[in-house]
mmCIF file of C-alpha atoms in Angstrom:
data_model
loop_
_atom_site.group_PDB
_atom_site.id
_atom_site.type_symbol
_atom_site.label_atom_id
_atom_site.label_comp_id
_atom_site.label_asym_id
_atom_site.label_seq_id
_atom_site.Cartn_x
_atom_site.Cartn_y
_atom_site.Cartn_z
ATOM 1 C CA MET K 16 124.162 122.674 128.772
ATOM 2 C CA ILE K 17 123.348 119.413 127.254
ATOM 3 C CA ILE K 18 120.124 119.010 125.123
ATOM 4 C CA VAL K 19 118.623 115.588 124.438
ATOM 5 C CA LYS K 20 116.141 115.217 121.623
ATOM 6 C CA ILE K 21 112.955 113.280 122.523
ATOM 7 C CA VAL K 22 111.662 111.168 119.667
ATOM 8 C CA GLY K 23 109.231 108.479 118.591
ATOM 9 C CA GLY K 24 106.154 107.007 120.449
ATOM 10 C CA LEU K 25 105.780 106.700 124.260
ATOM 11 C CA GLY K 26 108.251 103.754 124.660
ATOM 12 C CA ASN K 27 110.943 105.578 122.803
ATOM 13 C CA GLN K 28 110.168 108.830 124.646
ATOM 14 C CA MET K 29 110.747 107.050 127.813
ATOM 15 C CA PHE K 30 114.180 105.665 126.770
ATOM 16 C CA CYS K 31 115.228 109.091 125.836
ATOM 17 C CA TYR K 32 114.054 110.779 128.911
ATOM 18 C CA ALA K 33 115.706 108.029 131.087
ATOM 19 C CA TYR K 34 118.973 108.641 129.367
ATOM 20 C CA ALA K 35 118.641 112.355 129.874
ATOM 21 C CA LYS K 36 117.773 111.896 133.510
ATOM 22 C CA MET K 37 120.893 109.771 133.984
ATOM 23 C CA LEU K 38 122.941 112.689 132.743
ATOM 24 C CA SER K 39 121.121 115.166 134.978
ATOM 25 C CA ILE K 40 121.858 112.854 138.078
ATOM 26 C CA SER K 41 125.451 112.789 136.971
ATOM 27 C CA GLY K 42 125.785 116.376 137.282
ATOM 28 C CA TYR K 43 125.035 117.765 133.907
ATOM 29 C CA ASN K 44 122.763 120.682 133.089
ATOM 30 C CA VAL K 45 120.201 118.903 130.898
ATOM 31 C CA LYS K 46 117.253 120.023 128.864
ATOM 32 C CA ILE K 47 115.002 117.900 126.596
ATOM 33 C CA ASP K 48 113.893 119.071 123.149
ATOM 34 C CA THR K 49 110.238 118.133 122.529
ATOM 35 C CA SER K 50 109.912 120.368 119.505
ATOM 36 C CA VAL K 51 109.433 117.466 117.088
ATOM 37 C CA TYR K 52 106.093 116.933 118.398
ATOM 38 C CA LYS K 53 104.782 120.158 117.033
ATOM 39 C CA THR K 54 104.434 118.069 113.745
ATOM 40 C CA TYR K 55 104.763 114.503 114.927
ATOM 41 C CA LYS K 56 101.394 113.060 115.813
ATOM 42 C CA LEU K 57 101.869 109.345 115.458
ATOM 43 C CA HIS K 58 101.212 107.049 118.397
ATOM 44 C CA GLY K 59 99.501 109.748 120.350
ATOM 45 C CA GLY K 60 102.276 112.322 120.024
ATOM 46 C CA TYR K 61 104.159 113.678 122.993
ATOM 47 C CA GLN K 62 103.041 111.674 126.202
ATOM 48 C CA LEU K 63 105.667 112.332 128.735
ATOM 49 C CA ASP K 64 103.631 115.160 130.249
ATOM 50 C CA LYS K 65 101.349 112.566 131.738
ATOM 51 C CA TYR K 66 104.176 111.667 134.145
ATOM 52 C CA ASN K 67 105.777 113.062 137.237
ATOM 53 C CA ILE K 68 108.969 114.087 135.267
ATOM 54 C CA ASP K 69 111.151 117.125 136.240
ATOM 55 C CA LEU K 70 113.581 117.854 133.558
ATOM 56 C CA ASP K 71 113.146 121.286 131.814
ATOM 57 C CA THR K 72 112.219 121.405 128.124
ATOM 58 C CA LEU K 73 113.196 124.105 125.615
ATOM 59 C CA SER K 74 109.635 125.284 125.404
ATOM 60 C CA GLY K 75 109.667 128.938 126.305
ATOM 61 C CA ASP K 76 113.475 128.957 126.432
ATOM 62 C CA LYS K 77 115.573 131.592 124.748
ATOM 63 C CA ASN K 78 117.764 128.876 123.102
ATOM 64 C CA THR K 79 115.318 128.266 120.258
ATOM 65 C CA LYS K 80 118.246 127.753 117.974
ATOM 66 C CA PHE K 81 118.401 124.164 119.312
ATOM 67 C CA TYR K 82 114.826 123.314 118.232
ATOM 68 C CA SER K 83 115.399 120.324 116.131
ATOM 69 C CA ASN K 84 112.765 121.313 113.535
ATOM 70 C CA GLY K 85 113.838 125.037 113.479
ATOM 71 C CA VAL K 86 115.471 126.819 110.484
ATOM 72 C CA VAL K 87 118.360 128.116 112.666
ATOM 73 C CA PHE K 88 119.089 124.610 113.903
ATOM 74 C CA LYS K 89 119.222 123.338 110.428
ATOM 75 C CA ILE K 90 121.575 126.058 109.209
ATOM 76 C CA LEU K 91 123.864 125.520 112.269
ATOM 77 C CA LYS K 92 123.868 121.845 111.753
ATOM 78 C CA LYS K 93 124.594 122.023 107.917
ATOM 79 C CA PHE K 94 127.752 124.220 108.463
ATOM 80 C CA GLY K 95 128.979 122.346 111.412
ATOM 81 C CA LEU K 96 128.539 125.196 113.883
ATOM 82 C CA LEU K 97 126.413 123.127 116.318
ATOM 83 C CA LYS K 98 128.051 120.163 118.181
ATOM 84 C CA ILE K 99 125.858 117.068 117.714
ATOM 85 C CA LYS K 100 126.443 113.852 119.150
ATOM 86 C CA ARG K 101 124.353 111.109 117.451
ATOM 87 C CA GLU K 102 123.954 107.468 118.358
ATOM 88 C CA GLU K 103 125.297 105.274 115.638
ATOM 89 C CA SER K 104 124.276 101.920 116.779
ATOM 90 C CA LEU K 105 121.523 100.464 119.058
ATOM 91 C CA LEU K 106 124.296 98.824 121.129
ATOM 92 C CA PHE K 107 125.205 100.407 124.475
ATOM 93 C CA ASP K 108 127.951 103.087 124.082
ATOM 94 C CA GLU K 109 129.853 103.970 127.236
ATOM 95 C CA SER K 110 130.838 107.353 125.688
ATOM 96 C CA PHE K 111 127.261 108.591 125.952
ATOM 97 C CA LYS K 112 127.265 108.464 129.694
ATOM 98 C CA THR K 113 130.127 111.189 129.843
ATOM 99 C CA PRO K 114 129.530 113.502 126.877
ATOM 100 C CA ASN K 115 131.245 116.832 126.473
ATOM 101 C CA ASP K 116 129.193 119.730 127.637
ATOM 102 C CA LYS K 117 127.348 122.202 125.255
ATOM 103 C CA VAL K 118 126.182 119.463 122.930
ATOM 104 C CA TYR K 119 122.973 118.369 121.264
ATOM 105 C CA ILE K 120 122.357 114.596 121.562
ATOM 106 C CA GLU K 121 120.249 112.454 119.422
ATOM 107 C CA GLY K 122 119.562 108.719 119.860
ATOM 108 C CA TYR K 123 117.324 106.029 121.055
ATOM 109 C CA PHE K 124 119.351 104.640 124.041
ATOM 110 C CA GLN K 125 117.457 101.376 124.011
ATOM 111 C CA SER K 126 119.417 99.657 126.905
ATOM 112 C CA GLU K 127 118.981 99.945 130.628
ATOM 113 C CA LYS K 128 122.769 100.064 130.968
ATOM 114 C CA TYR K 129 122.367 103.762 130.401
ATOM 115 C CA PHE K 130 120.129 104.297 133.482
ATOM 116 C CA CYS K 131 120.048 101.111 135.633
ATOM 117 C CA ASP K 132 121.834 103.070 138.435
ATOM 118 C CA ILE K 133 118.777 105.362 138.762
ATOM 119 C CA LYS K 134 116.018 102.868 138.243
ATOM 120 C CA ASP K 135 114.486 103.773 141.544
ATOM 121 C CA ILE K 136 114.302 107.395 140.547
ATOM 122 C CA LEU K 137 112.725 106.542 137.242
ATOM 123 C CA LEU K 138 110.059 104.244 138.871
ATOM 124 C CA ASN K 139 109.164 107.383 140.869
ATOM 125 C CA GLN K 140 109.187 109.696 137.847
ATOM 126 C CA PHE K 141 107.176 107.378 135.526
ATOM 127 C CA VAL K 142 104.199 107.552 137.886
ATOM 128 C CA LEU K 143 101.127 108.918 136.246
ATOM 129 C CA LYS K 144 99.939 112.330 137.402
ATOM 130 C CA THR K 145 96.691 112.169 135.383
ATOM 131 C CA THR K 146 93.465 110.606 136.518
ATOM 132 C CA LEU K 147 92.789 107.133 135.151
ATOM 133 C CA SER K 148 89.792 106.821 132.850
ATOM 134 C CA ASN K 149 86.948 104.834 133.930
ATOM 135 C CA TYR K 150 87.828 102.087 131.468
ATOM 136 C CA ALA K 151 91.322 101.748 132.812
ATOM 137 C CA ILE K 152 90.022 101.672 136.376
ATOM 138 C CA SER K 153 87.728 98.840 135.296
ATOM 139 C CA ILE K 154 90.693 96.831 133.995
ATOM 140 C CA LYS K 155 92.851 97.596 137.029
ATOM 141 C CA ASP K 156 90.230 96.095 139.215
ATOM 142 C CA LYS K 157 90.191 92.842 137.177
ATOM 143 C CA ILE K 158 94.070 92.275 137.380
ATOM 144 C CA THR K 159 94.522 89.447 139.739
ATOM 145 C CA GLN K 160 97.648 88.082 141.618
ATOM 146 C CA ASN K 161 98.269 85.362 139.013
ATOM 147 C CA SER K 162 98.220 87.460 135.993
ATOM 148 C CA CYS K 163 100.219 88.036 132.840
ATOM 149 C CA SER K 164 100.136 90.928 130.176
ATOM 150 C CA ILE K 165 100.527 89.981 126.608
ATOM 151 C CA HIS K 166 101.431 92.689 124.028
ATOM 152 C CA ILE K 167 100.887 92.136 120.365
ATOM 153 C CA ARG K 168 102.198 94.873 118.075
ATOM 154 C CA ARG K 169 100.972 94.725 114.519
ATOM 155 C CA GLY K 170 99.506 97.985 113.053
ATOM 156 C CA ASP K 171 102.160 100.161 111.669
ATOM 157 C CA TYR K 172 104.648 97.230 111.827
ATOM 158 C CA LEU K 173 102.865 95.678 108.916
ATOM 159 C CA LEU K 174 102.906 98.863 106.690
ATOM 160 C CA GLY K 175 105.210 99.516 103.891
ATOM 161 C CA LYS K 176 108.929 99.151 104.674
ATOM 162 C CA ASN K 177 108.217 98.524 108.341
ATOM 163 C CA ILE K 178 107.615 94.766 107.797
ATOM 164 C CA ASN K 179 111.148 94.470 106.475
ATOM 165 C CA TYR K 180 112.449 96.653 109.264
ATOM 166 C CA HIS K 181 110.559 95.636 112.426
ATOM 167 C CA GLY K 182 108.800 92.594 111.475
ATOM 168 C CA VAL K 183 106.158 91.162 113.923
ATOM 169 C CA CYS K 184 106.144 88.408 116.560
ATOM 170 C CA ASP K 185 104.464 85.252 115.217
ATOM 171 C CA LEU K 186 101.940 82.964 116.833
ATOM 172 C CA LYS K 187 104.691 80.514 117.767
ATOM 173 C CA TYR K 188 106.473 83.041 119.943
ATOM 174 C CA TYR K 189 103.326 83.694 121.964
ATOM 175 C CA GLN K 190 102.499 80.002 122.252
ATOM 176 C CA ASP K 191 106.106 79.207 123.422
ATOM 177 C CA ALA K 192 105.994 82.090 125.908
ATOM 178 C CA THR K 193 102.619 81.064 127.427
ATOM 179 C CA ASP K 194 103.663 77.427 127.688
ATOM 180 C CA PHE K 195 106.917 78.394 129.461
ATOM 181 C CA LEU K 196 105.085 80.699 131.892
ATOM 182 C CA GLU K 197 102.322 78.192 132.736
ATOM 183 C CA GLN K 198 104.994 75.575 133.451
ATOM 184 C CA LYS K 199 106.500 77.940 135.948
ATOM 185 C CA CYS K 200 103.368 79.607 137.293
ATOM 186 C CA GLY K 201 100.383 77.337 136.692
ATOM 187 C CA ASP K 202 97.105 78.694 135.353
ATOM 188 C CA LEU K 203 97.281 82.470 134.518
ATOM 189 C CA THR K 204 94.866 85.184 133.678
ATOM 190 C CA TYR K 205 96.037 86.915 130.547
ATOM 191 C CA PHE K 206 95.492 90.599 129.817
ATOM 192 C CA ILE K 207 95.886 91.107 126.023
ATOM 193 C CA PHE K 208 96.951 94.484 124.789
ATOM 194 C CA SER K 209 97.199 95.069 120.914
ATOM 195 C CA ASP K 210 96.794 97.654 118.219
ATOM 196 C CA ASP K 211 94.913 94.921 116.289
ATOM 197 C CA ILE K 212 92.743 93.381 118.990
ATOM 198 C CA GLU K 213 90.545 91.598 116.492
ATOM 199 C CA TRP K 214 93.486 89.632 115.169
ATOM 200 C CA ALA K 215 94.424 88.755 118.693
ATOM 201 C CA LYS K 216 90.973 87.625 119.457
ATOM 202 C CA GLY K 217 90.888 85.367 116.328
ATOM 203 C CA ASN K 218 94.258 83.815 116.670
ATOM 204 C CA LEU K 219 95.283 83.408 120.425
ATOM 205 C CA LYS K 220 93.983 80.194 121.808
ATOM 206 C CA LEU K 221 94.116 80.915 125.535
ATOM 207 C CA ASN K 222 91.964 80.086 128.493
ATOM 208 C CA ASN K 223 91.263 82.982 131.011
ATOM 209 C CA ALA K 224 92.087 85.594 128.522
ATOM 210 C CA PHE K 225 90.790 89.257 128.903
ATOM 211 C CA TYR K 226 91.158 91.481 125.763
ATOM 212 C CA VAL K 227 91.739 95.150 126.622
ATOM 213 C CA ASP K 228 89.440 96.625 123.995
ATOM 214 C CA SER K 229 88.111 100.071 123.973
ATOM 215 C CA SER K 230 88.257 103.026 121.693
ATOM 216 C CA ASP K 231 89.015 105.121 124.712
ATOM 217 C CA ARG K 232 92.359 103.448 125.582
ATOM 218 C CA LEU K 233 95.357 105.740 126.128
ATOM 219 C CA PRO K 234 98.957 104.731 125.670
ATOM 220 C CA HIS K 235 100.108 105.798 129.020
ATOM 221 C CA GLU K 236 97.312 103.881 130.699
ATOM 222 C CA ASP K 237 98.114 100.608 128.763
ATOM 223 C CA ILE K 238 101.763 100.829 129.955
ATOM 224 C CA TYR K 239 100.485 101.287 133.490
ATOM 225 C CA LEU K 240 98.173 98.386 133.362
ATOM 226 C CA MET K 241 100.843 96.085 131.858
ATOM 227 C CA SER K 242 103.079 97.101 134.878
ATOM 228 C CA LEU K 243 100.382 95.885 137.302
ATOM 229 C CA CYS K 244 100.388 92.309 136.008
ATOM 230 C CA GLN K 245 102.502 89.936 137.840
ATOM 231 C CA ASN K 246 104.252 88.767 134.746
ATOM 232 C CA ASN K 247 104.797 90.139 131.132
ATOM 233 C CA ILE K 248 105.127 88.810 127.658
ATOM 234 C CA ILE K 249 106.268 91.708 125.608
ATOM 235 C CA ALA K 250 106.339 92.211 121.802
ATOM 236 C CA ASN K 251 109.390 93.612 119.827
ATOM 237 C CA SER K 252 108.285 97.050 121.010
ATOM 238 C CA THR K 253 109.692 99.585 123.424
ATOM 239 C CA PHE K 254 106.116 100.309 124.472
ATOM 240 C CA SER K 255 105.668 96.859 126.312
ATOM 241 C CA TRP K 256 109.374 96.784 127.252
ATOM 242 C CA TRP K 257 108.479 99.736 129.552
ATOM 243 C CA GLY K 258 105.383 98.093 130.696
ATOM 244 C CA ALA K 259 107.459 95.176 131.913
ATOM 245 C CA TYR K 260 110.364 97.288 133.157
ATOM 246 C CA LEU K 261 107.933 99.351 135.405
ATOM 247 C CA ASN K 262 106.453 96.176 136.801
ATOM 248 C CA GLN K 263 107.670 96.119 140.514
ATOM 249 C CA ASN K 264 106.778 92.567 141.303
ATOM 250 C CA GLN K 265 109.986 91.116 142.731
ATOM 251 C CA ASN K 266 109.160 87.595 141.308
ATOM 252 C CA LYS K 267 108.054 88.717 137.849
ATOM 253 C CA ILE K 268 108.925 86.587 134.858
ATOM 254 C CA VAL K 269 109.378 88.707 131.669
ATOM 255 C CA ILE K 270 109.413 87.030 128.312
ATOM 256 C CA ALA K 271 110.873 88.917 125.362
ATOM 257 C CA PRO K 272 111.355 87.796 121.668
ATOM 258 C CA LYS K 273 114.812 86.728 120.567
ATOM 259 C CA ILE K 274 114.076 88.286 117.174
ATOM 260 C CA TRP K 275 113.377 92.038 117.732
ATOM 261 C CA PHE K 276 114.019 93.158 114.081
ATOM 262 C CA SER K 277 113.499 91.473 110.788
ATOM 263 C CA ASN K 278 116.382 93.612 109.503
ATOM 264 C CA ALA K 279 119.548 91.597 110.051
ATOM 265 C CA LYS K 280 121.894 94.579 110.737
ATOM 266 C CA LEU K 281 119.520 95.977 113.446
ATOM 267 C CA GLN K 282 118.898 92.499 114.966
ATOM 268 C CA SER K 283 122.711 92.253 115.357
ATOM 269 C CA GLN K 284 122.545 95.389 117.733
ATOM 270 C CA THR K 285 120.083 94.058 120.119
ATOM 271 C CA SER K 286 122.352 92.295 122.648
ATOM 272 C CA ASP K 287 122.034 95.151 125.246
ATOM 273 C CA LEU K 288 118.334 95.736 124.726
ATOM 274 C CA ILE K 289 116.906 93.195 127.016
ATOM 275 C CA PRO K 290 117.801 93.077 130.730
ATOM 276 C CA ASN K 291 119.735 90.008 131.804
ATOM 277 C CA GLU K 292 116.994 88.602 134.160
ATOM 278 C CA TRP K 293 114.466 88.547 131.290
ATOM 279 C CA ILE K 294 113.980 85.545 129.139
ATOM 280 C CA ARG K 295 114.312 85.527 125.455
ATOM 281 C CA VAL K 296 112.167 83.087 123.423
#
């Protein structure tokens, strides 16, 4: 059995699950460990249960020694009694596609190279099984054929060490991205998603912009609404990466930032992050 640890907010959870699903399709007996969410409550906590996923979790399983926040797990890990395969870089690593059996795997797996062969399966699994809120339905009804989502990630990226780790996309990025799209597509209706919507309202100078602004917004609904737009301008965030990836418009244009991290070492590891057909600005 292989166990894949699920970590982070919804975007990271989807990367981890997509990797685990690839292993399952390849013939491995795979379970996912979601036990970190017993204590991790940031970004809405565990969100994959909103989707039509089918991999088993360790919840209720006898193999509680594998729970990553469990005492037994930590002891086994300390003394080298548990085989752990840990991602050492954000670059694609072919060895993770064919791991040894009976191993606990940790990583972010932020490249479609891990799961591009099962994209159609993922598109079917990352379908919401929950009913949309009234607010999400109202936004869905506004999304037109000539539309583009814009994601602005600020919030926690501006806190403490994060500003020197993640950094934020500047206004020039969004201006260059919208200029490029309008040259290709003409006038667009923009749907703005942000964790700092007031900043977006005060700084973006766009015609035909609709700001998705409600205290009732839910992460999984935002990704769904992004995916409905014809085109996408993403932030340096796995959250909007998935909003664009799940967009099934065959003629979509996706704009992504060249600078994903302000940390130089991490930035050097982003060459496998963005699909080839997306445009980096």
